[in-house]
Amino acid sequence: MTNIAVFGANGTIGSAIVREALDRGHTVTAVVRDPAKVTERHANLSVTTGDVLDAQSVAAAARGHDVVVSAVGGGDGPGHIATIKPAAVALTEGLRTLGGQAPRLITVGGAGSLRTPDGKQVWDAPGLPDFLLQIMHAHGDALDYYRTVTDIDWTNISPAAMIEPGTRTGSYRTALDDLITDNDGNSTITVEDYAVALLDEIEQPSHRRQRFTVGY
């Protein structure tokens, strides 16, 4: 049993991570701004108030846990710019204050910085709307920051180009920095199988201080 604190636990991806963790027998603390919005009920689930943008709040919520998961988003483009990298900094600084007792950090990343078969990156595709580019680059900036961090045990997990709720199959493929596509060139993963991959990484760590990606 692992003690896991999840920031952004009431979001689409965060709630799937919480459910997957509980189904596997782990103990979960949902760290959210408004506990009333957490509708999941489980004997191994507790809910606490926390601010992922405040290092002291991060430290208080993380203390005593084995793993901290950040599944926070920002809504629209400007919201992501205001949230994703600042959260990365606050999470890192907060965990640093715990010294040798700092839990492992696993964060939900983005697909924009992944390499495509033509050697470019996903965010280089023509015609992408500005709000989507802002979201992609917010995650890219956070990843760039994490890659400078050597004293925290972090992992950043990028989804496929398309991630949405669907079926939990328990199957997926992984890569490091290359976009995963099927034989038709589609890059997809369900939220449920993304959560499977994240919990697999918690239970069997294999990408410490790395970004990796999951897809079908």
PDB file of C-alpha atoms in Angstrom:
ATOM      1  CA  MET A   1       0.000   0.000   0.000  1.00  0.00           C
ATOM      2  CA  THR A   2       1.320   3.410  -1.020  1.00  0.00           C
ATOM      3  CA  ASN A   3       0.223   6.717   0.492  1.00  0.00           C
ATOM      4  CA  ILE A   4      -0.503   9.029  -2.443  1.00  0.00           C
ATOM      5  CA  ALA A   5      -1.437  12.718  -2.351  1.00  0.00           C
ATOM      6  CA  VAL A   6      -3.170  13.936  -5.521  1.00  0.00           C
ATOM      7  CA  PHE A   7      -3.374  17.628  -6.381  1.00  0.00           C
ATOM      8  CA  GLY A   8      -6.189  18.333  -8.829  1.00  0.00           C
ATOM      9  CA  ALA A   9      -8.025  15.217  -7.703  1.00  0.00           C
ATOM     10  CA  ASN A  10     -11.439  16.464  -8.825  1.00  0.00           C
ATOM     11  CA  GLY A  11     -10.447  17.000 -12.464  1.00  0.00           C
ATOM     12  CA  THR A  12     -11.048  14.556 -15.295  1.00  0.00           C
ATOM     13  CA  ILE A  13      -7.569  13.026 -15.178  1.00  0.00           C
ATOM     14  CA  GLY A  14      -7.097  13.503 -11.440  1.00  0.00           C
ATOM     15  CA  SER A  15     -10.317  11.721 -10.540  1.00  0.00           C
ATOM     16  CA  ALA A  16      -9.368   8.778 -12.774  1.00  0.00           C
ATOM     17  CA  ILE A  17      -5.998   8.560 -11.026  1.00  0.00           C
ATOM     18  CA  VAL A  18      -7.728   8.579  -7.648  1.00  0.00           C
ATOM     19  CA  ARG A  19     -10.101   5.783  -8.675  1.00  0.00           C
ATOM     20  CA  GLU A  20      -7.305   3.655 -10.146  1.00  0.00           C
ATOM     21  CA  ALA A  21      -5.190   4.096  -7.011  1.00  0.00           C
ATOM     22  CA  LEU A  22      -8.076   3.181  -4.709  1.00  0.00           C
ATOM     23  CA  ASP A  23      -8.966   0.152  -6.826  1.00  0.00           C
ATOM     24  CA  ARG A  24      -5.389  -1.069  -6.359  1.00  0.00           C
ATOM     25  CA  GLY A  25      -5.586  -0.756  -2.597  1.00  0.00           C
ATOM     26  CA  HIS A  26      -3.552   2.397  -2.111  1.00  0.00           C
ATOM     27  CA  THR A  27      -4.368   5.167   0.350  1.00  0.00           C
ATOM     28  CA  VAL A  28      -5.176   8.486  -1.312  1.00  0.00           C
ATOM     29  CA  THR A  29      -5.387  12.063  -0.078  1.00  0.00           C
ATOM     30  CA  ALA A  30      -7.218  14.333  -2.500  1.00  0.00           C
ATOM     31  CA  VAL A  31      -5.680  17.801  -2.287  1.00  0.00           C
ATOM     32  CA  VAL A  32      -8.096  20.366  -3.713  1.00  0.00           C
ATOM     33  CA  ARG A  33      -9.106  23.975  -3.329  1.00  0.00           C
ATOM     34  CA  ASP A  34     -12.761  23.068  -2.652  1.00  0.00           C
ATOM     35  CA  PRO A  35     -13.259  19.731  -0.840  1.00  0.00           C
ATOM     36  CA  ALA A  36     -17.003  19.898  -1.501  1.00  0.00           C
ATOM     37  CA  LYS A  37     -16.307  19.181  -5.179  1.00  0.00           C
ATOM     38  CA  VAL A  38     -14.782  15.767  -4.465  1.00  0.00           C
ATOM     39  CA  THR A  39     -17.650  13.322  -4.895  1.00  0.00           C
ATOM     40  CA  GLU A  40     -15.651  10.083  -4.612  1.00  0.00           C
ATOM     41  CA  ARG A  41     -16.249   8.184  -1.362  1.00  0.00           C
ATOM     42  CA  HIS A  42     -13.955   5.411  -0.178  1.00  0.00           C
ATOM     43  CA  ALA A  43     -12.563   4.110   3.096  1.00  0.00           C
ATOM     44  CA  ASN A  44      -9.010   4.761   1.868  1.00  0.00           C
ATOM     45  CA  LEU A  45      -9.735   8.274   0.591  1.00  0.00           C
ATOM     46  CA  SER A  46      -9.337  11.460   2.578  1.00  0.00           C
ATOM     47  CA  VAL A  47      -9.773  15.012   1.342  1.00  0.00           C
ATOM     48  CA  THR A  48      -7.789  18.067   2.349  1.00  0.00           C
ATOM     49  CA  THR A  49      -7.536  21.666   1.215  1.00  0.00           C
ATOM     50  CA  GLY A  50      -4.333  22.728  -0.470  1.00  0.00           C
ATOM     51  CA  ASP A  51      -2.876  25.178  -2.972  1.00  0.00           C
ATOM     52  CA  VAL A  52      -0.527  23.743  -5.579  1.00  0.00           C
ATOM     53  CA  LEU A  53       0.811  27.239  -6.261  1.00  0.00           C
ATOM     54  CA  ASP A  54       2.006  27.718  -2.673  1.00  0.00           C
ATOM     55  CA  ALA A  55       5.170  25.890  -1.601  1.00  0.00           C
ATOM     56  CA  GLN A  56       4.221  25.849   2.087  1.00  0.00           C
ATOM     57  CA  SER A  57       0.824  24.399   1.268  1.00  0.00           C
ATOM     58  CA  VAL A  58       2.478  21.775  -0.936  1.00  0.00           C
ATOM     59  CA  ALA A  59       4.835  20.784   1.874  1.00  0.00           C
ATOM     60  CA  ALA A  60       1.994  20.501   4.379  1.00  0.00           C
ATOM     61  CA  ALA A  61      -0.082  18.322   2.051  1.00  0.00           C
ATOM     62  CA  ALA A  62       2.866  16.172   0.950  1.00  0.00           C
ATOM     63  CA  ARG A  63       4.267  15.424   4.385  1.00  0.00           C
ATOM     64  CA  GLY A  64       3.865  11.780   5.336  1.00  0.00           C
ATOM     65  CA  HIS A  65       3.073  10.568   1.822  1.00  0.00           C
ATOM     66  CA  ASP A  66       5.133   8.307  -0.416  1.00  0.00           C
ATOM     67  CA  VAL A  67       4.123   9.936  -3.695  1.00  0.00           C
ATOM     68  CA  VAL A  68       2.676  13.288  -4.721  1.00  0.00           C
ATOM     69  CA  VAL A  69       0.751  13.397  -8.000  1.00  0.00           C
ATOM     70  CA  SER A  70      -0.043  16.698  -9.688  1.00  0.00           C
ATOM     71  CA  ALA A  71      -2.945  16.503 -12.127  1.00  0.00           C
ATOM     72  CA  VAL A  72      -3.743  20.203 -12.059  1.00  0.00           C
ATOM     73  CA  GLY A  73      -4.799  22.068 -15.169  1.00  0.00           C
ATOM     74  CA  GLY A  74      -5.640  25.623 -15.955  1.00  0.00           C
ATOM     75  CA  GLY A  75      -8.827  25.525 -17.962  1.00  0.00           C
ATOM     76  CA  ASP A  76      -8.063  27.795 -20.893  1.00  0.00           C
ATOM     77  CA  GLY A  77      -4.732  28.843 -22.371  1.00  0.00           C
ATOM     78  CA  PRO A  78      -3.999  31.789 -20.067  1.00  0.00           C
ATOM     79  CA  GLY A  79      -5.096  29.645 -17.137  1.00  0.00           C
ATOM     80  CA  HIS A  80      -2.531  27.015 -18.020  1.00  0.00           C
ATOM     81  CA  ILE A  81       0.191  29.636 -18.385  1.00  0.00           C
ATOM     82  CA  ALA A  82      -0.678  30.934 -14.918  1.00  0.00           C
ATOM     83  CA  THR A  83      -0.807  27.445 -13.396  1.00  0.00           C
ATOM     84  CA  ILE A  84       1.384  24.745 -14.917  1.00  0.00           C
ATOM     85  CA  LYS A  85       4.954  26.053 -14.604  1.00  0.00           C
ATOM     86  CA  PRO A  86       4.224  28.002 -11.391  1.00  0.00           C
ATOM     87  CA  ALA A  87       2.842  24.764  -9.949  1.00  0.00           C
ATOM     88  CA  ALA A  88       6.007  22.939 -10.985  1.00  0.00           C
ATOM     89  CA  VAL A  89       8.108  25.500  -9.128  1.00  0.00           C
ATOM     90  CA  ALA A  90       5.910  25.438  -6.015  1.00  0.00           C
ATOM     91  CA  LEU A  91       5.795  21.636  -5.955  1.00  0.00           C
ATOM     92  CA  THR A  92       9.561  21.413  -6.233  1.00  0.00           C
ATOM     93  CA  GLU A  93      10.237  24.089  -3.640  1.00  0.00           C
ATOM     94  CA  GLY A  94       7.669  22.629  -1.262  1.00  0.00           C
ATOM     95  CA  LEU A  95       9.078  19.114  -1.489  1.00  0.00           C
ATOM     96  CA  ARG A  96      12.609  20.426  -0.991  1.00  0.00           C
ATOM     97  CA  THR A  97      11.651  21.676   2.452  1.00  0.00           C
ATOM     98  CA  LEU A  98      10.928  18.076   3.461  1.00  0.00           C
ATOM     99  CA  GLY A  99      14.530  17.043   2.792  1.00  0.00           C
ATOM    100  CA  GLY A 100      15.097  13.310   2.929  1.00  0.00           C
ATOM    101  CA  GLN A 101      11.424  12.730   3.745  1.00  0.00           C
ATOM    102  CA  ALA A 102      10.248  14.268   0.478  1.00  0.00           C
ATOM    103  CA  PRO A 103       7.918  11.972  -1.466  1.00  0.00           C
ATOM    104  CA  ARG A 104       8.316  11.145  -5.114  1.00  0.00           C
ATOM    105  CA  LEU A 105       6.646  13.603  -7.518  1.00  0.00           C
ATOM    106  CA  ILE A 106       4.697  12.484 -10.585  1.00  0.00           C
ATOM    107  CA  THR A 107       3.110  15.125 -12.775  1.00  0.00           C
ATOM    108  CA  VAL A 108       0.630  15.052 -15.638  1.00  0.00           C
ATOM    109  CA  GLY A 109       2.329  16.601 -18.651  1.00  0.00           C
ATOM    110  CA  GLY A 110       1.329  17.595 -22.152  1.00  0.00           C
ATOM    111  CA  ALA A 111       1.845  16.190 -25.629  1.00  0.00           C
ATOM    112  CA  GLY A 112       2.932  19.392 -27.380  1.00  0.00           C
ATOM    113  CA  SER A 113       6.670  18.926 -26.929  1.00  0.00           C
ATOM    114  CA  LEU A 114       6.706  15.318 -28.169  1.00  0.00           C
ATOM    115  CA  ARG A 115       8.577  14.596 -31.399  1.00  0.00           C
ATOM    116  CA  THR A 116       6.581  13.651 -34.446  1.00  0.00           C
ATOM    117  CA  PRO A 117       7.788  11.268 -37.202  1.00  0.00           C
ATOM    118  CA  ASP A 118       8.906  14.226 -39.338  1.00  0.00           C
ATOM    119  CA  GLY A 119      11.324  15.313 -36.617  1.00  0.00           C
ATOM    120  CA  LYS A 120       9.291  18.318 -35.511  1.00  0.00           C
ATOM    121  CA  GLN A 121       7.186  18.661 -32.377  1.00  0.00           C
ATOM    122  CA  VAL A 122       3.439  18.325 -31.999  1.00  0.00           C
ATOM    123  CA  TRP A 123       3.057  22.050 -31.402  1.00  0.00           C
ATOM    124  CA  ASP A 124       4.690  22.785 -34.766  1.00  0.00           C
ATOM    125  CA  ALA A 125       1.662  21.458 -36.670  1.00  0.00           C
ATOM    126  CA  PRO A 126       0.045  24.188 -38.797  1.00  0.00           C
ATOM    127  CA  GLY A 127      -3.314  25.607 -37.896  1.00  0.00           C
ATOM    128  CA  LEU A 128      -3.324  24.965 -34.152  1.00  0.00           C
ATOM    129  CA  PRO A 129      -5.441  27.549 -32.303  1.00  0.00           C
ATOM    130  CA  ASP A 130      -3.695  29.983 -29.979  1.00  0.00           C
ATOM    131  CA  PHE A 131      -5.363  28.648 -26.824  1.00  0.00           C
ATOM    132  CA  LEU A 132      -4.108  25.131 -27.566  1.00  0.00           C
ATOM    133  CA  LEU A 133      -0.599  26.381 -28.270  1.00  0.00           C
ATOM    134  CA  GLN A 134      -0.652  28.217 -24.939  1.00  0.00           C
ATOM    135  CA  ILE A 135      -1.637  25.006 -23.156  1.00  0.00           C
ATOM    136  CA  MET A 136       1.046  23.011 -24.962  1.00  0.00           C
ATOM    137  CA  HIS A 137       3.805  25.515 -24.258  1.00  0.00           C
ATOM    138  CA  ALA A 138       2.754  25.868 -20.614  1.00  0.00           C
ATOM    139  CA  HIS A 139       3.397  22.149 -20.193  1.00  0.00           C
ATOM    140  CA  GLY A 140       6.604  22.433 -22.215  1.00  0.00           C
ATOM    141  CA  ASP A 141       7.888  25.209 -19.957  1.00  0.00           C
ATOM    142  CA  ALA A 142       7.125  23.105 -16.893  1.00  0.00           C
ATOM    143  CA  LEU A 143       8.991  20.150 -18.371  1.00  0.00           C
ATOM    144  CA  ASP A 144      11.981  22.349 -19.175  1.00  0.00           C
ATOM    145  CA  TYR A 145      11.973  23.411 -15.536  1.00  0.00           C
ATOM    146  CA  TYR A 146      11.734  19.861 -14.192  1.00  0.00           C
ATOM    147  CA  ARG A 147      14.705  18.879 -16.324  1.00  0.00           C
ATOM    148  CA  THR A 148      16.833  21.313 -14.294  1.00  0.00           C
ATOM    149  CA  VAL A 149      15.796  19.668 -11.020  1.00  0.00           C
ATOM    150  CA  THR A 150      18.261  17.079  -9.727  1.00  0.00           C
ATOM    151  CA  ASP A 151      17.410  16.905  -6.022  1.00  0.00           C
ATOM    152  CA  ILE A 152      13.754  15.835  -6.278  1.00  0.00           C
ATOM    153  CA  ASP A 153      12.598  12.426  -7.519  1.00  0.00           C
ATOM    154  CA  TRP A 154      10.248  13.583 -10.303  1.00  0.00           C
ATOM    155  CA  THR A 155       8.573  11.983 -13.302  1.00  0.00           C
ATOM    156  CA  ASN A 156       6.523  13.779 -15.950  1.00  0.00           C
ATOM    157  CA  ILE A 157       4.040  11.740 -18.002  1.00  0.00           C
ATOM    158  CA  SER A 158       2.853  13.067 -21.350  1.00  0.00           C
ATOM    159  CA  PRO A 159      -0.354  11.649 -22.789  1.00  0.00           C
ATOM    160  CA  ALA A 160      -0.901  10.880 -26.449  1.00  0.00           C
ATOM    161  CA  ALA A 161      -2.009  13.760 -28.677  1.00  0.00           C
ATOM    162  CA  MET A 162      -5.648  12.918 -27.915  1.00  0.00           C
ATOM    163  CA  ILE A 163      -6.711  11.982 -24.393  1.00  0.00           C
ATOM    164  CA  GLU A 164     -10.356  11.672 -23.407  1.00  0.00           C
ATOM    165  CA  PRO A 165     -12.566   9.545 -21.170  1.00  0.00           C
ATOM    166  CA  GLY A 166     -13.271   6.084 -22.519  1.00  0.00           C
ATOM    167  CA  THR A 167     -12.603   2.447 -21.716  1.00  0.00           C
ATOM    168  CA  ARG A 168     -10.019   1.050 -19.328  1.00  0.00           C
ATOM    169  CA  THR A 169      -8.214  -1.682 -21.275  1.00  0.00           C
ATOM    170  CA  GLY A 170      -5.113  -1.886 -19.104  1.00  0.00           C
ATOM    171  CA  SER A 171      -2.969  -1.830 -22.241  1.00  0.00           C
ATOM    172  CA  TYR A 172      -0.711   0.931 -23.540  1.00  0.00           C
ATOM    173  CA  ARG A 173       2.713   1.541 -25.052  1.00  0.00           C
ATOM    174  CA  THR A 174       5.404   3.873 -23.764  1.00  0.00           C
ATOM    175  CA  ALA A 175       8.132   6.017 -25.281  1.00  0.00           C
ATOM    176  CA  LEU A 176      10.335   8.815 -23.998  1.00  0.00           C
ATOM    177  CA  ASP A 177      10.117  11.903 -26.199  1.00  0.00           C
ATOM    178  CA  ASP A 178       8.499  10.509 -29.356  1.00  0.00           C
ATOM    179  CA  LEU A 179       4.778  10.728 -30.005  1.00  0.00           C
ATOM    180  CA  ILE A 180       3.171   7.268 -29.988  1.00  0.00           C
ATOM    181  CA  THR A 181       0.905   6.591 -32.964  1.00  0.00           C
ATOM    182  CA  ASP A 182      -0.962   3.581 -34.299  1.00  0.00           C
ATOM    183  CA  ASN A 183      -0.645   2.168 -37.811  1.00  0.00           C
ATOM    184  CA  ASP A 184      -3.009   4.843 -39.123  1.00  0.00           C
ATOM    185  CA  GLY A 185      -1.044   7.686 -37.571  1.00  0.00           C
ATOM    186  CA  ASN A 186      -3.527   8.300 -34.759  1.00  0.00           C
ATOM    187  CA  SER A 187      -2.172   9.202 -31.326  1.00  0.00           C
ATOM    188  CA  THR A 188      -4.695   8.415 -28.594  1.00  0.00           C
ATOM    189  CA  ILE A 189      -5.077   7.216 -25.013  1.00  0.00           C
ATOM    190  CA  THR A 190      -8.096   7.101 -22.745  1.00  0.00           C
ATOM    191  CA  VAL A 191      -8.028   8.913 -19.441  1.00  0.00           C
ATOM    192  CA  GLU A 192      -8.568   5.556 -17.757  1.00  0.00           C
ATOM    193  CA  ASP A 193      -5.543   3.903 -19.378  1.00  0.00           C
ATOM    194  CA  TYR A 194      -3.432   6.994 -18.737  1.00  0.00           C
ATOM    195  CA  ALA A 195      -4.266   6.488 -15.060  1.00  0.00           C
ATOM    196  CA  VAL A 196      -3.258   2.825 -15.372  1.00  0.00           C
ATOM    197  CA  ALA A 197       0.136   3.857 -16.757  1.00  0.00           C
ATOM    198  CA  LEU A 198       0.649   6.411 -14.010  1.00  0.00           C
ATOM    199  CA  LEU A 199      -0.137   3.913 -11.254  1.00  0.00           C
ATOM    200  CA  ASP A 200       2.087   1.331 -12.924  1.00  0.00           C
ATOM    201  CA  GLU A 201       4.908   3.881 -12.743  1.00  0.00           C
ATOM    202  CA  ILE A 202       4.192   4.442  -9.042  1.00  0.00           C
ATOM    203  CA  GLU A 203       4.258   0.724  -8.311  1.00  0.00           C
ATOM    204  CA  GLN A 204       7.232  -0.098 -10.552  1.00  0.00           C
ATOM    205  CA  PRO A 205       9.352   3.033 -11.032  1.00  0.00           C
ATOM    206  CA  SER A 206      11.249   3.032 -14.302  1.00  0.00           C
ATOM    207  CA  HIS A 207      11.371   6.700 -15.371  1.00  0.00           C
ATOM    208  CA  ARG A 208      12.964   8.594 -12.514  1.00  0.00           C
ATOM    209  CA  ARG A 209      13.809  12.204 -13.412  1.00  0.00           C
ATOM    210  CA  GLN A 210      12.477  11.620 -16.897  1.00  0.00           C
ATOM    211  CA  ARG A 211       9.520  12.468 -19.081  1.00  0.00           C
ATOM    212  CA  PHE A 212       7.829   9.573 -20.791  1.00  0.00           C
ATOM    213  CA  THR A 213       4.672   9.270 -22.824  1.00  0.00           C
ATOM    214  CA  VAL A 214       1.880   6.718 -23.140  1.00  0.00           C
ATOM    215  CA  GLY A 215      -0.427   5.852 -26.031  1.00  0.00           C
ATOM    216  CA  TYR A 216      -1.906   2.955 -27.937  1.00  0.00           C
TER     217      TYR A 216
END
